[in-house]
Amino acid sequence: MSVTLNTKLRPAGKANALRREGLIPAIVYGPTMENIPLVIARRDLHGLFSRITRSSRIELSISGDEQAETIDVFVKRVQYNAITDEPIHVDFYHPDPNTPLKLHVPIKVVGKAPGQEAGGFLNVLFDTVRVYGLSKDIPSLITLDISELEIGEGIRVREVAFGEVTPLLSPERSLVTIVSPRGMEIEEEEEEEAMLETAAAEEGAPAEGAEGESKEE
């Protein structure tokens, strides 16, 4: 899925003043280009983030003093107003089209499993899969059809068509399973024990530095 978004080169002025004019500051950057400050009409962002995923390619049209340029980008980060929850800044990433990259692709589960009708529960083990490939081949979504799964069955990585990209998970790893009520209880207990073990192992270890937030006036 590809979406087109119109932007303009950012004019002079403070970010808050631009926002009062209905413009959202943004920036696009990547390994083959210089950073370009932009603005987006607030109305053009309405509903955008509900229509795309983290791996959706966006055709970014940049208008400036010269002829408009269009490049493929991914949304890297969105900053929101803490009170209104409206976007106040967007980072776009323009990848090198000839260099593979790693990206998390969301999973969407469709269908109703016979195992659910028989009293089983759907257990989603991964909500994203990290893949490796060229940006043009990265899917915006991975759809898993569970309409034929019975209790005790699931969908493994090797059973999913990933096209031209490579999943960075073991082929035998299950992405979703249909488990009995007792099986769900056991899996939840095992997950809780694993979390406790991880927390114990990390206790006393130095915390990783958080990524710095960009600031604007």
PDB file of C-alpha atoms in Angstrom:
ATOM      1  CA  MET A   1       0.000   0.000   0.000  1.00  0.00           C
ATOM      2  CA  SER A   2       1.369   3.395  -1.003  1.00  0.00           C
ATOM      3  CA  VAL A   3      -0.052   6.738   0.133  1.00  0.00           C
ATOM      4  CA  THR A   4       0.689  10.167  -1.322  1.00  0.00           C
ATOM      5  CA  LEU A   5       1.297  13.090   1.042  1.00  0.00           C
ATOM      6  CA  ASN A   6       1.849  16.683  -0.062  1.00  0.00           C
ATOM      7  CA  THR A   7       4.426  18.793   1.774  1.00  0.00           C
ATOM      8  CA  LYS A   8       6.240  22.086   1.296  1.00  0.00           C
ATOM      9  CA  LEU A   9       9.674  23.335   2.224  1.00  0.00           C
ATOM     10  CA  ARG A  10       9.484  24.819   5.691  1.00  0.00           C
ATOM     11  CA  PRO A  11       9.349  28.625   5.697  1.00  0.00           C
ATOM     12  CA  ALA A  12      11.092  30.770   8.268  1.00  0.00           C
ATOM     13  CA  GLY A  13       9.326  31.027  11.603  1.00  0.00           C
ATOM     14  CA  LYS A  14       8.995  29.283  14.923  1.00  0.00           C
ATOM     15  CA  ALA A  15       7.254  25.926  15.093  1.00  0.00           C
ATOM     16  CA  ASN A  16       4.391  27.131  17.288  1.00  0.00           C
ATOM     17  CA  ALA A  17       3.667  30.016  14.920  1.00  0.00           C
ATOM     18  CA  LEU A  18       3.506  27.587  12.000  1.00  0.00           C
ATOM     19  CA  ARG A  19       1.121  25.338  13.921  1.00  0.00           C
ATOM     20  CA  ARG A  20      -1.199  28.286  14.577  1.00  0.00           C
ATOM     21  CA  GLU A  21      -1.368  28.691  10.797  1.00  0.00           C
ATOM     22  CA  GLY A  22      -2.465  25.068  10.414  1.00  0.00           C
ATOM     23  CA  LEU A  23       0.963  23.775   9.400  1.00  0.00           C
ATOM     24  CA  ILE A  24       2.701  20.820  11.056  1.00  0.00           C
ATOM     25  CA  PRO A  25       6.523  20.941  11.053  1.00  0.00           C
ATOM     26  CA  ALA A  26       8.262  17.857   9.696  1.00  0.00           C
ATOM     27  CA  ILE A  27      11.646  16.678   8.497  1.00  0.00           C
ATOM     28  CA  VAL A  28      12.841  14.075   6.019  1.00  0.00           C
ATOM     29  CA  TYR A  29      16.285  12.505   6.132  1.00  0.00           C
ATOM     30  CA  GLY A  30      18.154   9.451   4.932  1.00  0.00           C
ATOM     31  CA  PRO A  31      21.553   8.024   3.990  1.00  0.00           C
ATOM     32  CA  THR A  32      21.524   9.470   0.463  1.00  0.00           C
ATOM     33  CA  MET A  33      20.214  12.972   1.167  1.00  0.00           C
ATOM     34  CA  GLU A  34      20.585  16.044   3.324  1.00  0.00           C
ATOM     35  CA  ASN A  35      17.987  16.778   5.999  1.00  0.00           C
ATOM     36  CA  ILE A  36      15.050  18.738   4.565  1.00  0.00           C
ATOM     37  CA  PRO A  37      12.751  20.690   6.946  1.00  0.00           C
ATOM     38  CA  LEU A  38       9.128  20.594   5.765  1.00  0.00           C
ATOM     39  CA  VAL A  39       5.607  21.612   6.686  1.00  0.00           C
ATOM     40  CA  ILE A  40       2.389  19.654   6.159  1.00  0.00           C
ATOM     41  CA  ALA A  41      -1.136  21.055   6.145  1.00  0.00           C
ATOM     42  CA  ARG A  42      -2.821  19.772   9.292  1.00  0.00           C
ATOM     43  CA  ARG A  43      -5.876  18.696   7.289  1.00  0.00           C
ATOM     44  CA  ASP A  44      -3.688  16.398   5.167  1.00  0.00           C
ATOM     45  CA  LEU A  45      -2.635  14.469   8.272  1.00  0.00           C
ATOM     46  CA  HIS A  46      -6.190  13.798   9.443  1.00  0.00           C
ATOM     47  CA  GLY A  47      -6.772  10.062   9.349  1.00  0.00           C
ATOM     48  CA  LEU A  48      -3.376   9.335   7.786  1.00  0.00           C
ATOM     49  CA  PHE A  49      -1.920   7.358  10.677  1.00  0.00           C
ATOM     50  CA  SER A  50      -5.036   5.186  10.944  1.00  0.00           C
ATOM     51  CA  ARG A  51      -4.676   4.230   7.258  1.00  0.00           C
ATOM     52  CA  ILE A  52      -1.028   3.258   7.284  1.00  0.00           C
ATOM     53  CA  THR A  53       1.291   1.011   9.267  1.00  0.00           C
ATOM     54  CA  ARG A  54       4.864   1.478  10.394  1.00  0.00           C
ATOM     55  CA  SER A  55       6.030  -0.286   7.222  1.00  0.00           C
ATOM     56  CA  SER A  56       3.781   1.556   4.739  1.00  0.00           C
ATOM     57  CA  ARG A  57       5.624   3.430   2.016  1.00  0.00           C
ATOM     58  CA  ILE A  58       4.538   7.023   1.532  1.00  0.00           C
ATOM     59  CA  GLU A  59       5.060   8.979  -1.682  1.00  0.00           C
ATOM     60  CA  LEU A  60       6.172  12.307  -0.252  1.00  0.00           C
ATOM     61  CA  SER A  61       5.636  15.210  -2.635  1.00  0.00           C
ATOM     62  CA  ILE A  62       7.886  18.155  -1.731  1.00  0.00           C
ATOM     63  CA  SER A  63       7.028  21.544  -3.239  1.00  0.00           C
ATOM     64  CA  GLY A  64       9.503  24.397  -3.099  1.00  0.00           C
ATOM     65  CA  ASP A  65      11.004  27.168  -5.162  1.00  0.00           C
ATOM     66  CA  GLU A  66      11.713  24.727  -7.974  1.00  0.00           C
ATOM     67  CA  GLN A  67       9.690  21.865  -9.468  1.00  0.00           C
ATOM     68  CA  ALA A  68       8.065  19.494  -6.979  1.00  0.00           C
ATOM     69  CA  GLU A  69       9.996  16.343  -6.114  1.00  0.00           C
ATOM     70  CA  THR A  70       8.495  13.025  -5.002  1.00  0.00           C
ATOM     71  CA  ILE A  71      10.396  10.499  -2.895  1.00  0.00           C
ATOM     72  CA  ASP A  72       9.461   7.285  -1.087  1.00  0.00           C
ATOM     73  CA  VAL A  73       9.601   7.502   2.704  1.00  0.00           C
ATOM     74  CA  PHE A  74       8.547   5.703   5.856  1.00  0.00           C
ATOM     75  CA  VAL A  75       7.219   7.414   8.974  1.00  0.00           C
ATOM     76  CA  LYS A  76      10.067   7.284  11.470  1.00  0.00           C
ATOM     77  CA  ARG A  77       8.533   9.109  14.415  1.00  0.00           C
ATOM     78  CA  VAL A  78       5.478  11.200  15.286  1.00  0.00           C
ATOM     79  CA  GLN A  79       5.393  13.626  18.205  1.00  0.00           C
ATOM     80  CA  TYR A  80       1.982  14.377  19.720  1.00  0.00           C
ATOM     81  CA  ASN A  81       0.585  17.161  21.865  1.00  0.00           C
ATOM     82  CA  ALA A  82       0.258  15.744  25.382  1.00  0.00           C
ATOM     83  CA  ILE A  83      -3.153  17.386  25.904  1.00  0.00           C
ATOM     84  CA  THR A  84      -4.902  17.282  22.520  1.00  0.00           C
ATOM     85  CA  ASP A  85      -3.143  14.168  21.158  1.00  0.00           C
ATOM     86  CA  GLU A  86      -2.744  15.996  17.847  1.00  0.00           C
ATOM     87  CA  PRO A  87       0.483  15.450  15.864  1.00  0.00           C
ATOM     88  CA  ILE A  88       2.922  18.336  16.284  1.00  0.00           C
ATOM     89  CA  HIS A  89       5.965  17.022  14.395  1.00  0.00           C
ATOM     90  CA  VAL A  90       6.693  14.162  11.986  1.00  0.00           C
ATOM     91  CA  ASP A  91      10.011  12.543  11.061  1.00  0.00           C
ATOM     92  CA  PHE A  92      10.202  10.793   7.685  1.00  0.00           C
ATOM     93  CA  TYR A  93      12.973   8.416   6.616  1.00  0.00           C
ATOM     94  CA  HIS A  94      14.050   8.098   2.983  1.00  0.00           C
ATOM     95  CA  PRO A  95      15.967   4.812   2.561  1.00  0.00           C
ATOM     96  CA  ASP A  96      18.599   4.052  -0.028  1.00  0.00           C
ATOM     97  CA  PRO A  97      16.516   2.149  -2.624  1.00  0.00           C
ATOM     98  CA  ASN A  98      19.487  -0.091  -3.451  1.00  0.00           C
ATOM     99  CA  THR A  99      20.388  -1.073   0.115  1.00  0.00           C
ATOM    100  CA  PRO A 100      18.346  -3.653   2.074  1.00  0.00           C
ATOM    101  CA  LEU A 101      16.962  -2.530   5.411  1.00  0.00           C
ATOM    102  CA  LYS A 102      15.345  -4.124   8.452  1.00  0.00           C
ATOM    103  CA  LEU A 103      11.810  -3.130   9.363  1.00  0.00           C
ATOM    104  CA  HIS A 104       9.015  -4.398  11.606  1.00  0.00           C
ATOM    105  CA  VAL A 105       5.880  -5.315   9.648  1.00  0.00           C
ATOM    106  CA  PRO A 106       2.571  -5.547  11.571  1.00  0.00           C
ATOM    107  CA  ILE A 107       0.555  -8.768  11.582  1.00  0.00           C
ATOM    108  CA  LYS A 108      -3.193  -8.807  10.906  1.00  0.00           C
ATOM    109  CA  VAL A 109      -5.199 -11.910  11.829  1.00  0.00           C
ATOM    110  CA  VAL A 110      -8.327 -12.633   9.774  1.00  0.00           C
ATOM    111  CA  GLY A 111     -10.969 -15.346   9.892  1.00  0.00           C
ATOM    112  CA  LYS A 112     -12.558 -17.424  12.637  1.00  0.00           C
ATOM    113  CA  ALA A 113     -10.808 -20.659  13.567  1.00  0.00           C
ATOM    114  CA  PRO A 114     -12.861 -23.857  14.024  1.00  0.00           C
ATOM    115  CA  GLY A 115     -10.764 -24.344  17.144  1.00  0.00           C
ATOM    116  CA  GLN A 116     -12.235 -21.163  18.585  1.00  0.00           C
ATOM    117  CA  GLU A 117     -15.746 -22.442  17.899  1.00  0.00           C
ATOM    118  CA  ALA A 118     -14.766 -25.587  19.826  1.00  0.00           C
ATOM    119  CA  GLY A 119     -13.785 -23.554  22.890  1.00  0.00           C
ATOM    120  CA  GLY A 120     -10.166 -22.762  22.109  1.00  0.00           C
ATOM    121  CA  PHE A 121      -8.497 -19.378  22.334  1.00  0.00           C
ATOM    122  CA  LEU A 122      -6.483 -17.454  19.776  1.00  0.00           C
ATOM    123  CA  ASN A 123      -2.961 -16.854  21.070  1.00  0.00           C
ATOM    124  CA  VAL A 124      -1.113 -14.172  19.076  1.00  0.00           C
ATOM    125  CA  LEU A 125       2.588 -14.664  19.803  1.00  0.00           C
ATOM    126  CA  PHE A 126       3.872 -11.833  17.604  1.00  0.00           C
ATOM    127  CA  ASP A 127       2.117  -8.646  16.536  1.00  0.00           C
ATOM    128  CA  THR A 128       4.964  -7.744  14.154  1.00  0.00           C
ATOM    129  CA  VAL A 129       7.640  -9.589  12.202  1.00  0.00           C
ATOM    130  CA  ARG A 130      11.003  -7.999  11.493  1.00  0.00           C
ATOM    131  CA  VAL A 131      11.970  -8.470   7.854  1.00  0.00           C
ATOM    132  CA  TYR A 132      15.024  -7.733   5.697  1.00  0.00           C
ATOM    133  CA  GLY A 133      14.848  -6.521   2.131  1.00  0.00           C
ATOM    134  CA  LEU A 134      14.733  -3.586  -0.257  1.00  0.00           C
ATOM    135  CA  SER A 135      12.336  -0.796   0.667  1.00  0.00           C
ATOM    136  CA  LYS A 136      10.228  -1.364  -2.466  1.00  0.00           C
ATOM    137  CA  ASP A 137       9.575  -4.962  -1.391  1.00  0.00           C
ATOM    138  CA  ILE A 138       8.620  -4.305   2.252  1.00  0.00           C
ATOM    139  CA  PRO A 139       4.919  -5.146   2.768  1.00  0.00           C
ATOM    140  CA  SER A 140       2.748  -2.780   4.782  1.00  0.00           C
ATOM    141  CA  LEU A 141       0.980  -5.705   6.461  1.00  0.00           C
ATOM    142  CA  ILE A 142       1.258  -9.468   6.904  1.00  0.00           C
ATOM    143  CA  THR A 143      -2.163 -11.148   6.871  1.00  0.00           C
ATOM    144  CA  LEU A 144      -2.648 -14.484   8.638  1.00  0.00           C
ATOM    145  CA  ASP A 145      -5.826 -16.445   7.826  1.00  0.00           C
ATOM    146  CA  ILE A 146      -6.759 -18.666  10.782  1.00  0.00           C
ATOM    147  CA  SER A 147     -10.029 -19.985   9.317  1.00  0.00           C
ATOM    148  CA  GLU A 148      -8.767 -23.592   9.129  1.00  0.00           C
ATOM    149  CA  LEU A 149      -6.988 -23.899  12.481  1.00  0.00           C
ATOM    150  CA  GLU A 150      -8.113 -26.438  15.057  1.00  0.00           C
ATOM    151  CA  ILE A 151      -7.119 -26.522  18.736  1.00  0.00           C
ATOM    152  CA  GLY A 152      -3.407 -27.243  18.984  1.00  0.00           C
ATOM    153  CA  GLU A 153      -2.641 -25.877  15.523  1.00  0.00           C
ATOM    154  CA  GLY A 154      -0.963 -22.648  14.503  1.00  0.00           C
ATOM    155  CA  ILE A 155       0.800 -20.782  11.729  1.00  0.00           C
ATOM    156  CA  ARG A 156       4.594 -20.915  11.584  1.00  0.00           C
ATOM    157  CA  VAL A 157       6.931 -18.472   9.893  1.00  0.00           C
ATOM    158  CA  ARG A 158       7.773 -20.986   7.133  1.00  0.00           C
ATOM    159  CA  GLU A 159       4.067 -21.204   6.221  1.00  0.00           C
ATOM    160  CA  VAL A 160       3.768 -17.497   5.448  1.00  0.00           C
ATOM    161  CA  ALA A 161       4.513 -15.940   2.048  1.00  0.00           C
ATOM    162  CA  PHE A 162       6.866 -13.001   2.578  1.00  0.00           C
ATOM    163  CA  GLY A 163       7.497 -12.222  -1.079  1.00  0.00           C
ATOM    164  CA  GLU A 164      10.943 -10.787  -1.784  1.00  0.00           C
ATOM    165  CA  VAL A 165      11.827 -10.024   1.847  1.00  0.00           C
ATOM    166  CA  THR A 166      13.347 -12.365   4.433  1.00  0.00           C
ATOM    167  CA  PRO A 167      11.760 -12.763   7.881  1.00  0.00           C
ATOM    168  CA  LEU A 168      14.280 -12.460  10.708  1.00  0.00           C
ATOM    169  CA  LEU A 169      12.680 -15.230  12.753  1.00  0.00           C
ATOM    170  CA  SER A 170      13.251 -18.966  12.878  1.00  0.00           C
ATOM    171  CA  PRO A 171      11.166 -20.744  10.199  1.00  0.00           C
ATOM    172  CA  GLU A 172       9.743 -23.000  12.925  1.00  0.00           C
ATOM    173  CA  ARG A 173       8.602 -20.129  15.150  1.00  0.00           C
ATOM    174  CA  SER A 174       4.823 -19.973  15.595  1.00  0.00           C
ATOM    175  CA  LEU A 175       3.178 -16.614  15.006  1.00  0.00           C
ATOM    176  CA  VAL A 176      -0.311 -17.563  16.192  1.00  0.00           C
ATOM    177  CA  THR A 177      -1.772 -20.694  17.768  1.00  0.00           C
ATOM    178  CA  ILE A 178      -5.171 -21.971  18.861  1.00  0.00           C
ATOM    179  CA  VAL A 179      -4.905 -23.317  22.389  1.00  0.00           C
ATOM    180  CA  SER A 180      -7.273 -25.010  24.808  1.00  0.00           C
ATOM    181  CA  PRO A 181      -8.287 -23.038  27.928  1.00  0.00           C
ATOM    182  CA  ARG A 182      -5.819 -25.094  29.986  1.00  0.00           C
ATOM    183  CA  GLY A 183      -3.115 -24.566  27.395  1.00  0.00           C
ATOM    184  CA  MET A 184      -3.650 -20.809  27.583  1.00  0.00           C
ATOM    185  CA  GLU A 185      -3.212 -20.891  31.368  1.00  0.00           C
ATOM    186  CA  ILE A 186       0.058 -22.833  31.050  1.00  0.00           C
ATOM    187  CA  GLU A 187       1.415 -20.479  28.387  1.00  0.00           C
ATOM    188  CA  GLU A 188       0.528 -17.422  30.485  1.00  0.00           C
ATOM    189  CA  GLU A 189       2.312 -18.942  33.483  1.00  0.00           C
ATOM    190  CA  GLU A 190       5.392 -19.679  31.356  1.00  0.00           C
ATOM    191  CA  GLU A 191       5.388 -16.134  29.957  1.00  0.00           C
ATOM    192  CA  GLU A 192       5.124 -14.675  33.472  1.00  0.00           C
ATOM    193  CA  GLU A 193       8.019 -16.851  34.679  1.00  0.00           C
ATOM    194  CA  ALA A 194      10.119 -15.790  31.676  1.00  0.00           C
ATOM    195  CA  MET A 195       9.406 -12.122  32.401  1.00  0.00           C
ATOM    196  CA  LEU A 196      10.424 -12.563  36.046  1.00  0.00           C
ATOM    197  CA  GLU A 197      13.636 -14.304  34.997  1.00  0.00           C
ATOM    198  CA  THR A 198      14.426 -11.502  32.552  1.00  0.00           C
ATOM    199  CA  ALA A 199      13.747  -8.837  35.174  1.00  0.00           C
ATOM    200  CA  ALA A 200      15.988 -10.628  37.670  1.00  0.00           C
ATOM    201  CA  ALA A 201      18.783 -10.908  35.119  1.00  0.00           C
ATOM    202  CA  GLU A 202      18.539  -7.222  34.253  1.00  0.00           C
ATOM    203  CA  GLU A 203      18.384  -6.004  37.859  1.00  0.00           C
ATOM    204  CA  GLY A 204      21.474  -4.028  38.661  1.00  0.00           C
ATOM    205  CA  ALA A 205      22.510  -3.748  35.019  1.00  0.00           C
ATOM    206  CA  PRO A 206      22.983  -0.212  33.662  1.00  0.00           C
ATOM    207  CA  ALA A 207      19.932   1.024  31.815  1.00  0.00           C
ATOM    208  CA  GLU A 208      20.204   1.719  28.110  1.00  0.00           C
ATOM    209  CA  GLY A 209      20.251   5.394  27.244  1.00  0.00           C
ATOM    210  CA  ALA A 210      16.973   6.686  25.888  1.00  0.00           C
ATOM    211  CA  GLU A 211      16.966   8.287  22.486  1.00  0.00           C
ATOM    212  CA  GLY A 212      17.079  12.047  22.805  1.00  0.00           C
ATOM    213  CA  GLU A 213      13.976  14.005  21.903  1.00  0.00           C
ATOM    214  CA  SER A 214      14.307  16.794  19.396  1.00  0.00           C
ATOM    215  CA  LYS A 215      13.228  20.192  20.647  1.00  0.00           C
ATOM    216  CA  GLU A 216      11.653  23.069  18.842  1.00  0.00           C
ATOM    217  CA  GLU A 217      10.712  26.542  19.890  1.00  0.00           C
TER     218      GLU A 217
END
